[in-house]
Coordinates of C-alpha atoms in Angstrom, one line a residue:
M1 CA 24.0 29.7 -1.1
P2 CA 24.1 27.4 2.0
G3 CA 23.1 23.9 1.1
H4 CA 22.7 24.8 -2.6
R5 CA 24.9 22.7 -5.0
A6 CA 23.3 23.4 -8.3
M7 CA 25.2 23.0 -11.6
T8 CA 27.5 20.4 -10.1
F9 CA 27.8 16.6 -9.8
P10 CA 28.0 15.8 -13.6
A11 CA 27.5 12.1 -13.2
R12 CA 24.5 12.6 -11.0
V13 CA 23.0 15.2 -13.3
A14 CA 23.3 12.9 -16.2
A15 CA 21.5 10.0 -14.4
L16 CA 18.7 12.2 -13.1
A17 CA 18.3 13.9 -16.5
A18 CA 17.7 10.5 -18.0
A19 CA 15.1 9.8 -15.4
L20 CA 13.4 13.1 -16.0
A21 CA 13.1 12.3 -19.7
M22 CA 10.6 9.6 -18.6
L23 CA 8.7 11.6 -16.0
A24 CA 5.5 11.6 -18.1
V25 CA 5.2 8.0 -17.0
A26 CA 7.1 8.3 -13.8
S27 CA 7.9 4.8 -12.5
P28 CA 9.9 3.4 -9.6
A29 CA 13.3 1.9 -9.9
H30 CA 14.0 -1.8 -9.7
A31 CA 13.0 -3.3 -6.4
T32 CA 15.2 -5.6 -4.3
V33 CA 14.2 -9.2 -3.9
S34 CA 16.4 -10.6 -1.2
P35 CA 18.0 -14.0 -1.2
A36 CA 16.5 -16.8 0.9
Q37 CA 17.4 -16.4 4.6
L38 CA 17.5 -19.4 6.9
V39 CA 15.5 -18.4 9.9
D40 CA 15.7 -21.7 11.9
G41 CA 17.0 -25.2 11.4
P42 CA 17.9 -27.5 9.8
S43 CA 16.3 -29.5 12.7
A44 CA 14.0 -32.4 13.2
D45 CA 12.4 -30.4 16.0
L46 CA 10.8 -27.9 13.5
L47 CA 7.1 -28.5 12.9
E48 CA 4.8 -26.2 10.9
L49 CA 4.8 -22.5 10.0
G50 CA 2.0 -20.7 11.7
G51 CA 1.9 -17.2 10.1
A52 CA 3.8 -14.3 8.6
A53 CA 3.1 -10.6 9.0
M54 CA 4.4 -7.3 7.6
A55 CA 3.6 -3.8 8.8
P56 CA 3.3 -0.7 6.6
D57 CA 6.8 0.3 7.6
G58 CA 8.3 -2.9 6.3
T59 CA 9.0 -4.5 9.7
G60 CA 7.4 -7.9 10.5
G61 CA 7.9 -11.4 11.5
I62 CA 7.0 -15.1 11.3
V63 CA 5.8 -17.6 13.9
F64 CA 6.2 -21.4 13.9
R65 CA 6.1 -24.4 16.2
K66 CA 9.2 -26.2 17.3
V67 CA 9.8 -29.0 19.8
D68 CA 11.5 -27.7 23.0
G69 CA 11.9 -29.8 26.1
G70 CA 9.9 -32.6 24.5
R71 CA 6.8 -30.5 23.8
A72 CA 5.7 -28.3 20.9
H73 CA 6.1 -24.6 21.6
V74 CA 5.8 -21.4 19.8
F75 CA 8.8 -19.5 18.3
A76 CA 8.8 -16.2 16.5
A77 CA 11.5 -14.4 14.5
Q78 CA 11.3 -10.6 14.0
Y79 CA 12.3 -8.8 10.8
V80 CA 13.4 -5.3 11.5
G81 CA 16.0 -2.9 10.1
G82 CA 16.2 -5.0 7.0
A83 CA 17.5 -8.1 8.8
W84 CA 16.2 -11.1 10.7
R85 CA 16.7 -11.5 14.4
P86 CA 17.2 -14.9 15.9
A87 CA 13.9 -16.8 16.6
Q88 CA 12.8 -16.8 20.3
R89 CA 10.4 -18.8 22.2
V90 CA 7.2 -16.9 22.9
D91 CA 5.1 -19.2 25.1
V92 CA 7.3 -19.0 28.2
G93 CA 6.5 -19.1 31.9
R94 CA 4.5 -21.4 34.3
T95 CA 1.3 -21.2 32.3
Q96 CA 2.9 -22.6 29.2
G97 CA 4.1 -26.1 30.3
F98 CA 2.0 -28.1 27.9
E99 CA 1.7 -28.3 24.1
S100 CA 1.1 -25.1 22.2
T101 CA -0.9 -25.1 18.9
W102 CA -2.4 -22.7 16.4
P103 CA 0.2 -20.0 16.4
V104 CA -0.6 -16.8 14.4
I105 CA 1.1 -13.4 14.2
A106 CA 0.4 -9.8 13.2
A107 CA 2.7 -6.8 12.9
G108 CA 2.5 -3.0 13.5
N109 CA 5.0 -0.2 12.7
G110 CA 8.3 0.1 14.6
G111 CA 8.9 -3.7 14.8
R112 CA 5.7 -4.3 16.9
L113 CA 4.5 -7.9 16.9
V114 CA 1.7 -9.8 18.5
V115 CA 1.5 -13.6 18.6
V116 CA -1.6 -15.6 19.6
W117 CA -1.7 -19.4 20.3
A118 CA -3.6 -22.1 22.1
Q119 CA -2.2 -23.9 25.1
E120 CA -3.4 -27.3 26.2
F121 CA -5.0 -27.4 29.7
G122 CA -7.1 -30.5 29.9
A123 CA -10.7 -30.2 28.7
A124 CA -10.5 -26.4 28.7
D125 CA -7.7 -25.3 26.6
R126 CA -6.7 -21.6 26.7
L127 CA -5.8 -18.9 24.3
F128 CA -2.8 -16.7 25.0
S129 CA -0.9 -13.9 23.4
A130 CA 2.4 -12.1 23.8
S131 CA 3.6 -8.8 22.4
L132 CA 6.9 -7.4 21.2
Q133 CA 6.9 -3.7 21.6
P134 CA 8.7 -1.2 19.3
G135 CA 12.4 -1.1 20.1
A136 CA 12.3 -4.2 22.3
R137 CA 14.2 -7.4 21.7
Q138 CA 12.2 -9.8 23.9
F139 CA 8.5 -10.6 23.9
E140 CA 6.6 -9.7 27.0
A141 CA 5.1 -12.4 29.2
P142 CA 2.1 -14.2 27.9
V143 CA -1.3 -12.7 28.7
P144 CA -4.6 -14.6 28.5
V145 CA -7.1 -14.0 25.7
D146 CA -9.7 -16.6 26.5
L147 CA -9.2 -19.1 29.4
N148 CA -11.7 -21.6 28.0
V149 CA -11.7 -22.4 24.3
G150 CA -12.7 -26.0 24.9
D151 CA -10.7 -28.7 23.0
A152 CA -8.4 -26.7 20.8
S153 CA -7.7 -29.8 18.7
L154 CA -11.2 -29.5 17.3
G155 CA -10.2 -26.4 15.5
V156 CA -9.8 -23.1 17.4
A157 CA -8.2 -21.6 14.2
P158 CA -7.3 -18.1 15.4
Q159 CA -6.5 -15.3 13.0
V160 CA -5.1 -11.9 14.1
A161 CA -4.7 -8.6 12.3
M162 CA -2.9 -5.4 13.5
A163 CA -3.0 -1.8 12.3
A164 CA 0.1 0.2 12.0
G165 CA -0.4 1.9 15.4
G166 CA -0.8 -1.3 17.3
Q167 CA -4.6 -1.8 17.4
A168 CA -5.4 -5.5 16.8
L169 CA -8.4 -7.7 16.2
L170 CA -8.6 -11.5 16.7
T171 CA -11.1 -14.1 15.6
Y172 CA -11.2 -17.7 16.6
R173 CA -13.6 -20.7 16.9
V174 CA -14.8 -22.4 20.1
V175 CA -16.5 -25.7 19.5
T176 CA -19.4 -26.3 21.8
D177 CA -20.7 -29.5 20.2
A178 CA -18.3 -31.7 18.3
Q179 CA -21.0 -34.1 17.1
P180 CA -24.3 -32.3 16.6
A181 CA -27.3 -34.3 15.5
G182 CA -27.7 -34.4 11.7
A183 CA -24.4 -32.8 10.9
A184 CA -22.3 -34.5 8.2
D185 CA -18.7 -34.6 7.2
G186 CA -17.3 -33.4 10.5
G187 CA -19.5 -30.3 11.0
V188 CA -19.7 -28.8 14.5
I189 CA -21.5 -26.3 16.5
A190 CA -19.1 -23.5 17.3
E191 CA -19.0 -19.9 18.4
I192 CA -17.1 -17.4 16.2
R193 CA -15.6 -15.1 18.7
V194 CA -13.8 -11.7 18.2
A195 CA -11.5 -9.9 20.7
R196 CA -9.8 -6.5 20.5
L197 CA -6.3 -5.7 21.8
T198 CA -6.3 -2.5 23.8
G199 CA -2.8 -1.8 25.1
Q200 CA -1.6 -5.1 26.3
L201 CA -4.9 -6.8 27.2
W202 CA -7.6 -8.4 25.1
S203 CA -11.3 -7.7 25.5
P204 CA -14.1 -9.7 23.9
L205 CA -16.5 -8.0 21.5
G206 CA -19.9 -9.0 22.7
T207 CA -21.7 -12.1 21.7
P208 CA -20.5 -14.6 19.2
M209 CA -20.4 -13.4 15.6
N210 CA -22.5 -16.3 14.2
R211 CA -25.6 -15.5 12.2
N212 CA -27.4 -18.4 13.8
P213 CA -25.6 -19.9 16.9
A214 CA -27.4 -23.2 16.4
A215 CA -26.3 -23.5 12.8
V216 CA -23.6 -26.0 11.9
I217 CA -20.1 -24.8 11.1
P218 CA -18.5 -26.9 8.3
A219 CA -15.6 -29.2 9.1
L220 CA -12.5 -27.1 9.4
T221 CA -10.0 -27.0 6.6
A222 CA -6.9 -24.8 6.0
A223 CA -9.1 -22.7 3.7
N224 CA -12.4 -22.2 5.5
G225 CA -11.5 -21.0 9.0
P226 CA -12.6 -17.6 10.2
K227 CA -10.8 -14.6 8.8
I228 CA -10.4 -11.1 10.1
G229 CA -8.8 -7.8 8.7
I230 CA -8.3 -4.4 10.2
D231 CA -8.0 -0.9 8.7
Q232 CA -5.7 1.9 9.7
A233 CA -8.2 3.3 12.2
G234 CA -8.7 0.0 14.0
A235 CA -12.1 -0.9 12.5
G236 CA -12.3 -4.2 10.6
V237 CA -14.3 -7.0 9.0
V238 CA -14.7 -10.6 10.2
A239 CA -15.8 -13.4 7.9
W240 CA -16.6 -17.1 8.6
S241 CA -18.2 -20.2 7.1
E242 CA -21.6 -21.3 8.3
L243 CA -24.5 -23.5 7.0
D244 CA -27.4 -21.4 5.7
D245 CA -31.1 -22.3 6.2
E246 CA -30.8 -24.9 3.3
F247 CA -27.8 -26.5 5.0
A248 CA -25.3 -25.3 2.4
P249 CA -22.0 -23.7 3.5
R250 CA -21.9 -20.0 2.9
V251 CA -19.6 -17.1 3.9
Y252 CA -21.0 -14.5 6.3
F253 CA -19.5 -11.3 7.6
R254 CA -19.8 -8.5 10.1
R255 CA -18.2 -5.1 10.2
I256 CA -16.4 -4.3 13.4
F257 CA -16.6 -0.6 14.5
S258 CA -14.8 1.2 17.3
G259 CA -17.9 1.1 19.4
G260 CA -19.5 -2.2 18.4
I261 CA -20.3 -4.7 15.6
G262 CA -22.5 -4.7 12.6
I263 CA -25.2 -7.3 11.7
A264 CA -24.3 -10.6 10.1
R265 CA -24.9 -10.7 6.4
A266 CA -24.1 -13.2 3.7
V267 CA -21.2 -12.7 1.3
T268 CA -21.8 -15.7 -0.9
P269 CA -25.3 -15.9 -2.5
R270 CA -27.5 -18.9 -3.0
E271 CA -28.0 -17.9 -6.6
I272 CA -25.7 -16.1 -9.2
G273 CA -27.3 -15.0 -12.4
G274 CA -30.4 -17.0 -11.6
A275 CA -28.5 -20.3 -11.2
R276 CA -28.3 -22.1 -7.9
T277 CA -24.8 -22.4 -6.3
G278 CA -23.3 -25.2 -4.3
A279 CA -21.1 -25.2 -1.3
T280 CA -18.6 -22.5 -0.6
D281 CA -15.6 -24.6 0.6
A282 CA -12.7 -22.2 0.6
F283 CA -12.5 -18.4 1.0
A284 CA -10.0 -15.5 1.6
L285 CA -10.6 -12.1 3.1
S286 CA -8.6 -8.9 2.7
V287 CA -9.3 -5.5 4.3
G288 CA -7.7 -2.4 2.9
R289 CA -6.2 0.7 4.6
F290 CA -9.5 2.6 4.6
G291 CA -11.8 -0.2 5.5
E292 CA -12.6 -1.4 2.0
A293 CA -12.7 -5.2 1.8
A294 CA -12.9 -8.1 -0.6
V295 CA -13.7 -11.8 -0.3
A296 CA -12.7 -14.4 -2.8
W297 CA -14.2 -17.9 -2.6
R298 CA -14.3 -21.2 -4.3
Q299 CA -17.8 -22.2 -5.2
Q300 CA -18.7 -25.8 -5.9
P301 CA -21.5 -26.5 -8.4
F302 CA -25.0 -27.1 -7.2
R303 CA -25.3 -30.4 -9.1
A304 CA -22.6 -32.7 -10.4
G305 CA -23.6 -31.9 -14.0
D306 CA -23.2 -28.2 -13.6
G307 CA -19.5 -28.1 -14.3
G308 CA -16.6 -27.6 -12.0
P309 CA -15.8 -25.3 -9.2
R310 CA -15.4 -21.5 -9.8
V311 CA -13.7 -18.7 -8.0
W312 CA -15.7 -15.6 -7.4
V313 CA -14.9 -12.2 -5.8
A314 CA -17.1 -9.7 -4.1
T315 CA -16.1 -6.3 -2.7
I316 CA -17.4 -3.8 -0.2
P317 CA -16.4 -0.1 0.1
D318 CA -15.2 1.6 3.3
Q319 CA -17.7 1.8 6.2
F320 CA -18.7 5.4 5.4
A321 CA -19.8 4.8 1.8
S322 CA -23.5 4.8 1.0
D323 CA -23.4 1.2 -0.2
A324 CA -21.2 -0.1 2.7
A325 CA -23.9 -2.3 4.3
A326 CA -23.4 -5.3 2.0
F327 CA -20.9 -6.9 -0.5
A328 CA -21.5 -6.1 -4.1
A329 CA -22.6 -8.7 -6.7
P330 CA -19.9 -11.4 -7.2
R331 CA -17.6 -11.5 -10.3
L332 CA -15.9 -14.4 -11.8
A333 CA -12.1 -14.4 -11.2
D334 CA -10.8 -17.8 -12.1
G335 CA -9.9 -17.0 -15.7
G336 CA -12.3 -19.5 -17.1
G337 CA -14.8 -17.1 -18.7
A338 CA -18.5 -17.0 -18.0
A339 CA -19.4 -20.3 -19.6
A340 CA -16.5 -22.6 -18.6
P341 CA -14.5 -23.2 -15.4
A342 CA -10.8 -23.0 -15.4
A343 CA -9.1 -26.2 -16.8
G344 CA -7.5 -28.3 -14.1
P345 CA -8.0 -28.7 -10.3
L346 CA -8.8 -25.3 -8.8
G347 CA -7.0 -24.5 -5.5
P348 CA -8.2 -22.2 -2.8
P349 CA -7.9 -18.5 -3.8
A350 CA -5.5 -16.0 -2.2
L351 CA -6.5 -12.3 -2.1
S352 CA -5.3 -8.8 -1.6
V353 CA -7.3 -5.5 -1.8
A354 CA -6.1 -1.9 -2.1
G355 CA -8.7 0.7 -2.6
P356 CA -11.1 -0.3 -5.4
D357 CA -8.5 -2.7 -6.9
V358 CA -8.2 -6.4 -6.1
L359 CA -5.5 -9.0 -6.8
V360 CA -6.4 -12.7 -6.7
G361 CA -3.9 -15.5 -6.6
L362 CA -4.9 -18.9 -8.1
A363 CA -3.5 -22.4 -8.5
V364 CA -5.1 -24.2 -11.5
G365 CA -3.6 -27.6 -11.7
S366 CA 0.2 -27.0 -11.8
T367 CA -0.2 -23.4 -13.1
A368 CA 0.2 -20.3 -10.9
L369 CA -2.1 -17.4 -12.0
S370 CA -3.0 -14.0 -10.9
V371 CA -6.1 -12.0 -11.8
E372 CA -6.6 -8.3 -11.4
L373 CA -10.0 -6.6 -10.8
T374 CA -10.9 -3.0 -10.8
E375 CA -14.2 -1.4 -10.1
T376 CA -15.3 -2.0 -13.7
E377 CA -13.1 -4.7 -15.2
V378 CA -11.8 -8.2 -14.6
A379 CA -8.5 -8.6 -16.4
A380 CA -7.4 -11.7 -18.2
P381 CA -5.4 -14.0 -16.0
T382 CA -1.6 -13.6 -15.9
R383 CA 0.4 -16.8 -15.8
L384 CA 3.2 -16.5 -13.3
D385 CA 5.1 -19.7 -13.5
R386 CA 7.3 -20.8 -16.4
G387 CA 6.0 -24.3 -16.6
D388 CA 8.0 -25.3 -13.5
A389 CA 5.4 -24.8 -10.8
S390 CA 4.5 -27.6 -8.4
A391 CA 1.3 -29.7 -8.6
A392 CA -0.2 -27.2 -6.1
P393 CA 1.6 -23.9 -6.5
G394 CA -0.2 -22.3 -3.6
T395 CA -0.1 -18.8 -5.2
Q396 CA 0.1 -16.0 -2.7
V397 CA -0.3 -12.3 -3.5
S398 CA 0.0 -8.9 -1.8
L399 CA -1.2 -5.7 -3.6
G400 CA 0.3 -2.3 -3.1
S401 CA -1.8 0.9 -3.2
D402 CA -0.2 2.1 -6.4
G403 CA -0.7 -1.2 -8.3
S404 CA 2.6 -2.7 -7.4
A405 CA 2.6 -6.2 -5.9
A406 CA 4.5 -9.1 -4.4
L407 CA 3.7 -12.6 -5.5
A408 CA 5.0 -16.1 -4.5
W409 CA 4.4 -19.6 -5.6
R410 CA 5.9 -23.1 -5.2
L411 CA 7.9 -24.9 -7.8
G412 CA 9.1 -28.5 -8.2
A413 CA 7.6 -31.8 -7.2
G414 CA 8.2 -34.8 -4.9
G415 CA 11.0 -34.3 -2.4
R416 CA 12.5 -31.3 -4.3
G417 CA 11.1 -27.8 -4.4
N418 CA 11.7 -24.1 -4.5
V419 CA 9.7 -20.9 -4.2
R420 CA 9.7 -18.1 -6.7
L421 CA 9.2 -14.6 -5.1
Q422 CA 8.3 -11.9 -7.6
E423 CA 8.0 -8.2 -7.3
R424 CA 5.8 -6.4 -9.8
R425 CA 6.4 -2.7 -10.1
A426 CA 3.5 -0.2 -10.6
D427 CA 4.6 0.1 -14.3
G428 CA 4.4 -3.7 -14.8
V429 CA 8.2 -4.3 -14.8
L430 CA 9.0 -7.6 -13.0
A431 CA 11.8 -8.8 -10.8
D432 CA 12.0 -12.2 -9.1
R433 CA 14.3 -14.6 -7.4
L434 CA 14.3 -18.4 -6.9
L435 CA 14.4 -19.3 -3.2
T436 CA 15.5 -22.4 -1.5
G437 CA 16.9 -23.3 1.9
P438 CA 20.5 -24.6 2.3
R439 CA 19.3 -28.3 2.5
G440 CA 16.6 -28.1 -0.1
G441 CA 13.7 -30.5 0.0
A442 CA 10.0 -30.2 -0.5
V443 CA 8.3 -26.9 0.2
E444 CA 5.4 -26.6 2.6
D445 CA 3.4 -23.8 4.4
L446 CA 4.1 -21.1 1.9
L447 CA 2.9 -17.7 3.3
L448 CA 3.2 -14.2 2.0
A449 CA 2.5 -10.9 3.9
G450 CA 2.6 -7.4 2.5
S451 CA 3.1 -3.8 3.6
G452 CA 0.4 -2.5 1.3
L453 CA 3.2 -0.6 -0.6
G454 CA 4.4 -3.4 -2.8
D455 CA 6.7 -4.9 -0.3
G456 CA 6.3 -8.6 0.7
L457 CA 7.6 -11.0 3.3
A458 CA 7.5 -14.7 2.1
A459 CA 8.1 -17.6 4.5
F460 CA 8.0 -21.3 4.1
T461 CA 9.1 -24.6 5.6
Q462 CA 11.3 -26.9 3.5
G463 CA 12.7 -30.4 3.9
A464 CA 11.9 -33.2 6.3
G465 CA 13.4 -34.9 9.3
A466 CA 16.8 -33.5 10.4
G467 CA 16.8 -31.4 7.2
R468 CA 13.7 -29.4 8.0
Q469 CA 14.1 -25.6 7.7
V470 CA 12.2 -22.4 8.1
V471 CA 13.1 -20.0 5.2
A472 CA 12.2 -16.4 4.5
A473 CA 12.8 -13.7 2.0
V474 CA 11.7 -10.1 1.5
V475 CA 10.6 -7.9 -1.4
D476 CA 11.8 -4.4 -0.7
A477 CA 9.9 -2.2 -3.1
A478 CA 11.1 1.2 -4.4
P479 CA 9.3 4.3 -3.0
Q480 CA 6.0 4.9 -4.6
T481 CA 5.5 7.7 -7.1
F482 CA 4.5 11.0 -5.4
S483 CA 3.7 14.6 -6.3
V484 CA 5.7 17.8 -6.0
Q485 CA 3.9 21.1 -5.5
A486 CA 5.2 24.4 -6.9
P487 CA 3.4 27.7 -6.8
L488 CA 0.5 27.8 -9.3
D489 CA 1.1 31.5 -10.2
W490 CA 4.1 33.3 -11.4
V491 CA 6.5 34.1 -8.6
R492 CA 9.7 36.1 -8.0
G493 CA 12.1 36.6 -5.1
E494 CA 15.4 35.3 -3.8
T495 CA 13.9 31.9 -3.0
V496 CA 10.8 29.9 -4.1
K497 CA 9.1 27.5 -1.6
L498 CA 8.8 23.9 -3.0
A499 CA 7.0 21.1 -1.2
W500 CA 6.2 17.5 -2.0
D501 CA 4.3 14.6 -0.7
P502 CA 6.3 12.0 1.3
A503 CA 7.3 9.1 -1.0
A504 CA 5.7 6.1 0.6
A505 CA 8.3 3.5 1.3
A506 CA 8.2 0.7 3.8
V507 CA 11.8 -0.2 4.5
G508 CA 14.2 2.4 5.8
K509 CA 14.2 6.2 5.4
V510 CA 13.9 8.1 2.2
R511 CA 16.1 11.0 1.1
Y512 CA 15.3 13.5 -1.6
A513 CA 17.0 15.4 -4.4
V514 CA 15.4 18.4 -6.2
V515 CA 16.0 18.7 -9.9
V516 CA 15.3 21.8 -11.9
D517 CA 15.1 21.1 -15.6
D518 CA 18.2 18.8 -16.0
D519 CA 20.3 20.3 -13.1
V520 CA 20.4 19.0 -9.5
A521 CA 19.6 21.9 -7.2
V522 CA 20.1 20.0 -3.9
E523 CA 20.3 16.4 -2.7
D524 CA 20.3 14.3 0.5
L525 CA 17.3 16.1 2.0
G526 CA 15.4 14.4 4.8
G527 CA 12.4 16.7 4.7
T528 CA 9.7 17.4 2.2
T529 CA 10.2 21.2 1.6
F530 CA 13.0 23.2 0.1
D531 CA 13.5 26.9 -0.4
L532 CA 14.9 27.0 -4.0
P533 CA 17.4 29.8 -4.5
T534 CA 16.7 31.7 -7.7
Q535 CA 19.9 33.5 -8.4
D536 CA 20.8 31.0 -11.2
L537 CA 17.2 30.4 -12.3
E538 CA 16.2 31.6 -15.7
D539 CA 12.9 33.4 -16.3
G540 CA 10.2 31.3 -17.7
R541 CA 8.6 27.9 -17.1
R542 CA 11.0 25.5 -15.4
T543 CA 10.4 21.8 -14.8
I544 CA 10.7 20.7 -11.2
A545 CA 11.0 17.1 -10.1
V546 CA 12.0 15.4 -6.8
V547 CA 13.9 12.1 -6.8
A548 CA 13.3 9.9 -3.7
T549 CA 16.0 7.4 -2.8
D550 CA 15.4 4.7 -0.2
A551 CA 17.8 2.9 2.1
A552 CA 18.5 0.3 -0.6
G553 CA 19.5 3.0 -3.2
Q554 CA 16.3 2.6 -5.2
E555 CA 15.1 5.8 -6.8
T556 CA 11.6 7.0 -7.8
S557 CA 10.9 10.3 -9.6
S558 CA 8.0 12.4 -8.6
V559 CA 5.3 13.5 -11.1
P560 CA 6.9 16.7 -12.4
A561 CA 5.6 20.2 -11.7
V562 CA 6.0 23.4 -13.6
L563 CA 7.5 26.4 -11.8
R564 CA 6.7 29.8 -13.3
F565 CA 9.5 32.1 -12.3
D566 CA 10.0 35.7 -13.3
G567 CA 12.7 37.6 -11.6
T568 CA 13.1 40.4 -14.1
A569 CA 10.9 43.5 -14.3
P570 CA 9.5 44.6 -17.6
T571 CA 11.3 47.2 -19.7
L572 CA 9.8 50.6 -20.6
R573 CA 11.2 52.6 -23.5
A574 CA 10.1 56.0 -24.9
R575 CA 11.0 57.7 -28.1
V576 CA 9.9 60.5 -30.4
L577 CA 8.4 59.7 -33.8
K578 CA 7.5 61.9 -36.7
G579 CA 4.3 63.7 -36.6
R580 CA 4.8 65.0 -33.0
R581 CA 4.1 61.6 -31.6
V582 CA 5.6 60.0 -28.5
E583 CA 5.9 56.2 -28.4
V584 CA 6.1 54.3 -25.1
R585 CA 6.7 50.5 -25.6
L586 CA 7.0 47.9 -22.9
E587 CA 8.8 44.5 -23.2
D588 CA 8.8 41.5 -20.8
G589 CA 11.1 39.0 -22.5
A590 CA 10.5 35.4 -21.4
G591 CA 8.8 36.5 -18.3
S592 CA 5.3 36.2 -16.9
G593 CA 3.6 38.8 -19.1
V594 CA 2.3 42.2 -18.3
L595 CA -0.9 42.9 -16.4
A596 CA -2.7 45.1 -18.9
S597 CA -4.6 46.8 -16.1
S598 CA -1.4 48.0 -14.6
V599 CA -0.1 49.9 -17.6
R600 CA -0.4 53.7 -17.4
V601 CA 1.4 56.2 -19.7
K602 CA 1.2 60.0 -19.5
V603 CA 2.9 62.6 -21.7
G604 CA 2.8 66.1 -20.4
T605 CA -0.7 67.2 -19.7
R606 CA -2.3 64.9 -22.2
P607 CA -4.8 62.4 -20.8
A608 CA -3.2 59.2 -19.5
V609 CA -3.3 56.0 -21.7
S610 CA -3.9 52.7 -19.9
G611 CA -3.9 49.0 -20.7
K612 CA -1.7 49.1 -23.9
R613 CA 1.7 47.5 -24.5
R614 CA 2.5 50.2 -27.1
A615 CA 1.2 53.7 -26.5
L616 CA 1.3 56.4 -29.2
I617 CA 0.5 59.9 -27.9
R618 CA 0.4 63.0 -30.2
V619 CA 1.3 66.3 -28.5
A620 CA 0.0 69.8 -29.5
G621 CA 3.2 71.4 -30.5
P622 CA 7.0 71.7 -30.1
G623 CA 8.5 71.8 -26.6
R624 CA 9.7 69.7 -23.8
Y625 CA 7.4 67.1 -22.4
R626 CA 7.6 64.9 -19.3
V627 CA 6.9 61.2 -20.1
V628 CA 5.8 59.1 -17.0
A629 CA 4.9 55.4 -17.3
R630 CA 4.4 52.5 -15.0
V631 CA 3.7 48.8 -15.4
Q632 CA 3.5 45.6 -13.4
D633 CA 3.9 42.0 -14.6
K634 CA 2.1 38.9 -13.4
A635 CA 4.8 37.9 -11.0
G636 CA 4.6 41.3 -9.2
N637 CA 7.7 42.9 -10.8
R638 CA 7.2 46.6 -11.3
A639 CA 8.9 49.1 -13.7
T640 CA 8.6 52.9 -14.0
L641 CA 9.8 55.4 -16.5
S642 CA 10.3 59.1 -16.0
K643 CA 11.8 60.9 -19.0
T644 CA 11.8 64.3 -20.6
V645 CA 11.6 64.3 -24.4
R646 CA 11.9 67.2 -26.9
I647 CA 9.5 67.7 -29.7
R648 CA 10.7 69.9 -32.6

């Protein structure tokens, strides 16, 4: 049998047999959490980390600022093929001679990256981008996004998101009045703009996104700038903070379609449960693969005596759902219960959505927490740290479509610190690693990006002065659980066609092994079909499973299927009994069973008997009689009997 190696590889069989024993709760193997990797530094020229991104195929990158030639410029490092490439300057050329600020990054499959930043140019700073195409090693020359964003130091705050195929959306602020009359606490009048990347060029999407262009935008912080997300088809959601008609900061959103934009609607309500709400001062947005989205926000109390801040979450389904016009009612997600806020200072929330499920990351005092939400439930908070988190853990989360996740938070205090990067399998098993750069030091700018399949790319800056470093690490999750399809009916023949869903895995290629009961039939397959030879296959119900192995050697077993095989035709036997009777009996062993409608027995000229497994036919008298019988089983095997019997 070409390519068929059944009943061999004893060690492999034993390992896979053990895995098959647990197939009822099929779960992935242990994920790989990489050691910390020094991406750049140590160097006093390093400034801040701008962003991190990871595509569905596990490639990605980070962007940061670094002094070069006496000015701050933008550098990006690509993660591809399971390794980091050296960081390269992105803002190059004659248009990039001044300070660059606000760098952000997004990733698509194949190693594709896009970086956006602001470049000083007098009173009219400019927004540029540069792309790294799949297979390339150098970024293309910068292209303009917007040649007048005013004074970028007032807070242009771009954010960019990219789909797997390279479609990208960008949002940013353009301050038009830095000191509007009546505005307090640094509020400004600003346009929330959105642009779409088509090929290599950006095109603006109509008018500003603002609900009310004359309304004040709250003073910019790290947690309240505009946010944008994109789904696999290139549609998205943009969200921003704006004062409502009662001058309270609220979060608003618009859907972005392939042919236009939706209307502006509020996410955060003025009242929850009949009680007035205060300012929304921090929020996070996440958009899933099919356009579902979630917003988590920190809500301040309406009055000083109303308790402390709370974290709420609201979700919206994909754009084709009947209730896709507005976010659903908010749900508490800070672990404090309905009556009391969480104990300790409550940091800005982090957020990740996958289908109807949401994962929220929280920092409550020096405690790192995560909270899971389904369509109907809000789970109790899970404490992540071991009592060693920093005063502001900065918990970051990325949720996989099967419930797996990557999580990261800061540890330590003062001038010393670390990051813990954790992988949570779909079955709840945890793996983590403590990360630190070669020189150590305090940790800043912790970011985490995910593939949507449980993988994660964590990046942070660490140390100060000449010891400042840019550090990164990666969670390489095992392939996700998948299904194998066997024929639903009983089958026969020299081979049986098996097929299975691809095992979703971000990093590297996946190879497959087919296991029949506790024997390996074939391994090292690159495709998702196999013609299973049946010469060694016993009749009956056989358990079929496929084991997916990724480039790191991590294995995941499919949900098992039952193969109903019958390669043996039924048996027909005839004999003479006392009383001038002829008995015709059929047997089918461990096979598929006889089709009653196919049974037909005739003895001599007597009328035929149909539909019985045992036929008794009495003849009129002595003599020789011809017995003719036929039958078919449920797999299509047929048997016939033609025999002459003598009746005395």
